[in-house]
mmCIF file with all atom_site columns, C-alpha atoms in Angstrom:
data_model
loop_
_atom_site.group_PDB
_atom_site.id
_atom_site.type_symbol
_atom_site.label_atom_id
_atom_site.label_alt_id
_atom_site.label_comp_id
_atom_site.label_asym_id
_atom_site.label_entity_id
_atom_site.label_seq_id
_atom_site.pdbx_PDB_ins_code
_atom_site.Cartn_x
_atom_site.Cartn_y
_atom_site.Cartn_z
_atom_site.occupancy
_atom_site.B_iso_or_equiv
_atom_site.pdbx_formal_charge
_atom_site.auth_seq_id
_atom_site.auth_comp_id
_atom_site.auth_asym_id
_atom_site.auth_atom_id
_atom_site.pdbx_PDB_model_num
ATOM 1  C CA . UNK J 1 1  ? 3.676  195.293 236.457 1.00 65.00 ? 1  UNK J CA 1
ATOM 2  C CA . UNK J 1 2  ? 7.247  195.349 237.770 1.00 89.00 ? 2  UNK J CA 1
ATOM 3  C CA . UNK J 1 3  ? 9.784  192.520 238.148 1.00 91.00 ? 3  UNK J CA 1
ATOM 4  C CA . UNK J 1 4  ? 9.619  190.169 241.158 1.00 93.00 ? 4  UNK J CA 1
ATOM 5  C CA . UNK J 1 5  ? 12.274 190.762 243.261 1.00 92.00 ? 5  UNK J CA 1
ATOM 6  C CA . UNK J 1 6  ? 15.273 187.978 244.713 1.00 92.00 ? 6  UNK J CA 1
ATOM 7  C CA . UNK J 1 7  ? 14.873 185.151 245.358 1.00 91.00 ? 7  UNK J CA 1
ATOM 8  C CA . UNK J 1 8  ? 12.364 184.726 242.087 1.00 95.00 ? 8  UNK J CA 1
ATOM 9  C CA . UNK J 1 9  ? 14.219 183.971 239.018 1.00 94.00 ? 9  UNK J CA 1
ATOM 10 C CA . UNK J 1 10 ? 12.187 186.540 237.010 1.00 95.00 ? 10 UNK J CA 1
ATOM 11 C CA . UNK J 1 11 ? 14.762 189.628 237.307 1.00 92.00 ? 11 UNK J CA 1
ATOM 12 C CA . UNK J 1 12 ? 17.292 186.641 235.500 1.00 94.00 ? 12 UNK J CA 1
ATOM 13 C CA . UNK J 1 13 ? 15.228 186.068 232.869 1.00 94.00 ? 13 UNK J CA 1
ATOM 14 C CA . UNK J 1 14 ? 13.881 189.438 231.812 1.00 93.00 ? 14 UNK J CA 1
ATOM 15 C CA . UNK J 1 15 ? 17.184 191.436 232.355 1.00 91.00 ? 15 UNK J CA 1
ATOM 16 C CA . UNK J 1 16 ? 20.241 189.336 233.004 1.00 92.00 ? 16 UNK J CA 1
ATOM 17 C CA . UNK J 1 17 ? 19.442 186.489 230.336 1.00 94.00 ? 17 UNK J CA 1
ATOM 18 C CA . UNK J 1 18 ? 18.464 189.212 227.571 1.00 92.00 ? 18 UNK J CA 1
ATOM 19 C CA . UNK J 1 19 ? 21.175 191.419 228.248 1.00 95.00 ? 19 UNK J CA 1
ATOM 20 C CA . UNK J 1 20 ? 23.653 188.621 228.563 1.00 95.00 ? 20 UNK J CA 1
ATOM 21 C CA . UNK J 1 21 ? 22.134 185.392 226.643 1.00 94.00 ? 21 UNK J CA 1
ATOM 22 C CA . UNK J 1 22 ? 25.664 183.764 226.377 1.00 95.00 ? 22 UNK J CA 1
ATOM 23 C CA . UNK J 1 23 ? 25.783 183.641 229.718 1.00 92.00 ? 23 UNK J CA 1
ATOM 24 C CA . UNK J 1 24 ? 25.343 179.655 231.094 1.00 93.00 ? 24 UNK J CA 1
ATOM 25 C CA . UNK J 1 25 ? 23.467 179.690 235.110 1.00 93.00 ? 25 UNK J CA 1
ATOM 26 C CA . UNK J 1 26 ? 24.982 176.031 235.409 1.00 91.00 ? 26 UNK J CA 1
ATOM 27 C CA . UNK J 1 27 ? 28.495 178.264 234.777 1.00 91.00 ? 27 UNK J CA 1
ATOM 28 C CA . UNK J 1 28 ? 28.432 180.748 237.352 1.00 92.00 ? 28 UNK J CA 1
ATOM 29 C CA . UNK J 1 29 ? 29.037 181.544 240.793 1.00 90.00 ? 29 UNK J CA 1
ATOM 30 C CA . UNK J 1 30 ? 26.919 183.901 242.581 1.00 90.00 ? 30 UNK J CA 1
ATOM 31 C CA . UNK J 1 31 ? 28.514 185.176 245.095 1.00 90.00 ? 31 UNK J CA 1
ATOM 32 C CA . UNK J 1 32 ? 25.598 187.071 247.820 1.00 88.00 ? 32 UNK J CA 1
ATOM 33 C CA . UNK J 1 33 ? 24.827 187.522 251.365 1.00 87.00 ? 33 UNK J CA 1
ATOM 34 C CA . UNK J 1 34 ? 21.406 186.685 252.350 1.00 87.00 ? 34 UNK J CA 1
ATOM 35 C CA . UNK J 1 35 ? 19.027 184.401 251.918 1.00 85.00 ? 35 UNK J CA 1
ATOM 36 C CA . UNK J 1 36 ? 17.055 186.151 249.129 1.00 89.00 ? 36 UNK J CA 1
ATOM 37 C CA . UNK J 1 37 ? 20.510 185.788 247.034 1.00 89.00 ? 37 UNK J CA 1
ATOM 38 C CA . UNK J 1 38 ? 21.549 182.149 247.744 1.00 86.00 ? 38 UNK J CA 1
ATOM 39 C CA . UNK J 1 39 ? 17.876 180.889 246.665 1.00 88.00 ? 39 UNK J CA 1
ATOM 40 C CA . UNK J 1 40 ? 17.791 182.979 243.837 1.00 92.00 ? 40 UNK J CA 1
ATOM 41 C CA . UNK J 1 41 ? 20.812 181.398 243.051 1.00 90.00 ? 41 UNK J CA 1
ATOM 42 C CA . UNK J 1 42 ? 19.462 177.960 243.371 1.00 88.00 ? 42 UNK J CA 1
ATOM 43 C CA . UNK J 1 43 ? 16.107 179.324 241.508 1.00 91.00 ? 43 UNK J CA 1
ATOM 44 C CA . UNK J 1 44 ? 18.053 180.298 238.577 1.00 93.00 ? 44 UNK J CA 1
ATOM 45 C CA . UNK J 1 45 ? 20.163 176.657 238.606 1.00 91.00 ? 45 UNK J CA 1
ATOM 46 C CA . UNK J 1 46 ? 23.329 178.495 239.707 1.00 91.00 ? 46 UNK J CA 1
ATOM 47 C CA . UNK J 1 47 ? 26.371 177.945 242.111 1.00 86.00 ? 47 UNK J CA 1
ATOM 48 C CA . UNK J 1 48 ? 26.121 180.180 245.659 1.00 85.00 ? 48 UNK J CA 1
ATOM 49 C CA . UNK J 1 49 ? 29.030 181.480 247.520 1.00 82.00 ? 49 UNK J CA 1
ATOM 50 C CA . UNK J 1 50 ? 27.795 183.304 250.587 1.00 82.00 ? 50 UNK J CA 1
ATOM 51 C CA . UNK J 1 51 ? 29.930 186.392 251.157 1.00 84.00 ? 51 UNK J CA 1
ATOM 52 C CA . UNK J 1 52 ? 30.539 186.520 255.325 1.00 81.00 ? 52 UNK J CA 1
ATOM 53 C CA . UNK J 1 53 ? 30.992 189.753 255.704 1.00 81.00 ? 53 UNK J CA 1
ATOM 54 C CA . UNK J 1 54 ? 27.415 190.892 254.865 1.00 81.00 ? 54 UNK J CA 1
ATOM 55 C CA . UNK J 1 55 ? 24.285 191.223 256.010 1.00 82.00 ? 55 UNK J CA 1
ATOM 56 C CA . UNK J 1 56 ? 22.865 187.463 256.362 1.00 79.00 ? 56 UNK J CA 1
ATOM 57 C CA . UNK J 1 57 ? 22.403 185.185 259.460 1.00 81.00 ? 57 UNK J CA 1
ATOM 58 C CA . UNK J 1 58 ? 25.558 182.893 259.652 1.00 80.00 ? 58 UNK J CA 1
ATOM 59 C CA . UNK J 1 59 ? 23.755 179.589 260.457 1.00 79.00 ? 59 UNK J CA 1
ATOM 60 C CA . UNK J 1 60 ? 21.167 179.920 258.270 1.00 78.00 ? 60 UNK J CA 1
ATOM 61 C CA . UNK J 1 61 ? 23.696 180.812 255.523 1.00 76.00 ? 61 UNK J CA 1
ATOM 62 C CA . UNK J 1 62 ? 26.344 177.895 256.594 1.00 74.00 ? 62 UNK J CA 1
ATOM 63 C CA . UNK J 1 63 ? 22.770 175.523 256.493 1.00 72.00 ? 63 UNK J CA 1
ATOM 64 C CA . UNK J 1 64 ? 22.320 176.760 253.101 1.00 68.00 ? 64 UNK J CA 1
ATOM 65 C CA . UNK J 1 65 ? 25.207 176.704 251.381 1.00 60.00 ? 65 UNK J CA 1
ATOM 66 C CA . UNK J 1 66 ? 26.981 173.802 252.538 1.00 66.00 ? 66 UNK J CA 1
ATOM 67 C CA . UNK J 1 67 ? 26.441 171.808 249.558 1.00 61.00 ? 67 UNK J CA 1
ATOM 68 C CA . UNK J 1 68 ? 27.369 174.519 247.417 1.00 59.00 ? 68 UNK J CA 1
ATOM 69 C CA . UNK J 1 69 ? 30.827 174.480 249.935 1.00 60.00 ? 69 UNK J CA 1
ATOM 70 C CA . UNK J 1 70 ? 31.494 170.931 249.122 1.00 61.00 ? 70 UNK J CA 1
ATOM 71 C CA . UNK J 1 71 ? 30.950 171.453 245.394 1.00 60.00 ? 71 UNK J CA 1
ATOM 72 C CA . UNK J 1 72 ? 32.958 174.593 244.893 1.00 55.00 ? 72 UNK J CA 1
ATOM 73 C CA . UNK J 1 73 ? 35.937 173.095 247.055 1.00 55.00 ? 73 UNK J CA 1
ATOM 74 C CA . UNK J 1 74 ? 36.050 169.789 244.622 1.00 56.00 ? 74 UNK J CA 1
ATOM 75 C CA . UNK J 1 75 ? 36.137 172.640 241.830 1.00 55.00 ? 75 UNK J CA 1
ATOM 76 C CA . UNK J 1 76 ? 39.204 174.573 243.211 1.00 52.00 ? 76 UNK J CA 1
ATOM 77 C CA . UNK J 1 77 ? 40.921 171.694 244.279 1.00 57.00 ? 77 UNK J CA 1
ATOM 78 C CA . UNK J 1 78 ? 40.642 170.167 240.875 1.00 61.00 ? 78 UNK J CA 1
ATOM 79 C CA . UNK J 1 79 ? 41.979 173.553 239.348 1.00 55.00 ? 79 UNK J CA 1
ATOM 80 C CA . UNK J 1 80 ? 44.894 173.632 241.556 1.00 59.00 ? 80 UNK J CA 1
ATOM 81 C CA . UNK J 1 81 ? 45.926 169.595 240.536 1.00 66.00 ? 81 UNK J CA 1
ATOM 82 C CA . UNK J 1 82 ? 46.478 171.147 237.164 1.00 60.00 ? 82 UNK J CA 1
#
């Protein structure tokens, strides 16, 4: 059977994670377009940035990833204090 396709976390787990196991989900920004990507992102227990000039629906987008705004603005702003 083939691998389930975004938003499911399986094409993480069976390609990204075993190709890459060093690599943390709690440690990276995903940066996407669409819906499909930003809860795949949140499937996998990663950070979403939507990319705005794609393909996905601005509203739904801004509803989705305004948490994700907040948290990644804190980040930066921290960075930039140093």
């Amino acid at each position: 059977a083939g691998i389930k396709k975004k938003p499911s976390s399986e094409c993480y787990e069976r390609i990204i994670q075993s190709q890459f196991p060093t690599i943390v989900p709690e440690k990276t920004l995903m940066v996407g377009d669409s819906l499909a990507d930003g809860y795949f992102a949140r499937n996998v227990g990663m950070r979403f940035c939507w990319a705005e000039y794609g393909y996905g629906d601005k509203q739904q987008m801004l509803f989705l990833n305004r948490k994700q705004w907040l948290e990644l603005y804190q980040i930066t702003c921290r960075q930039n204090q140093k």
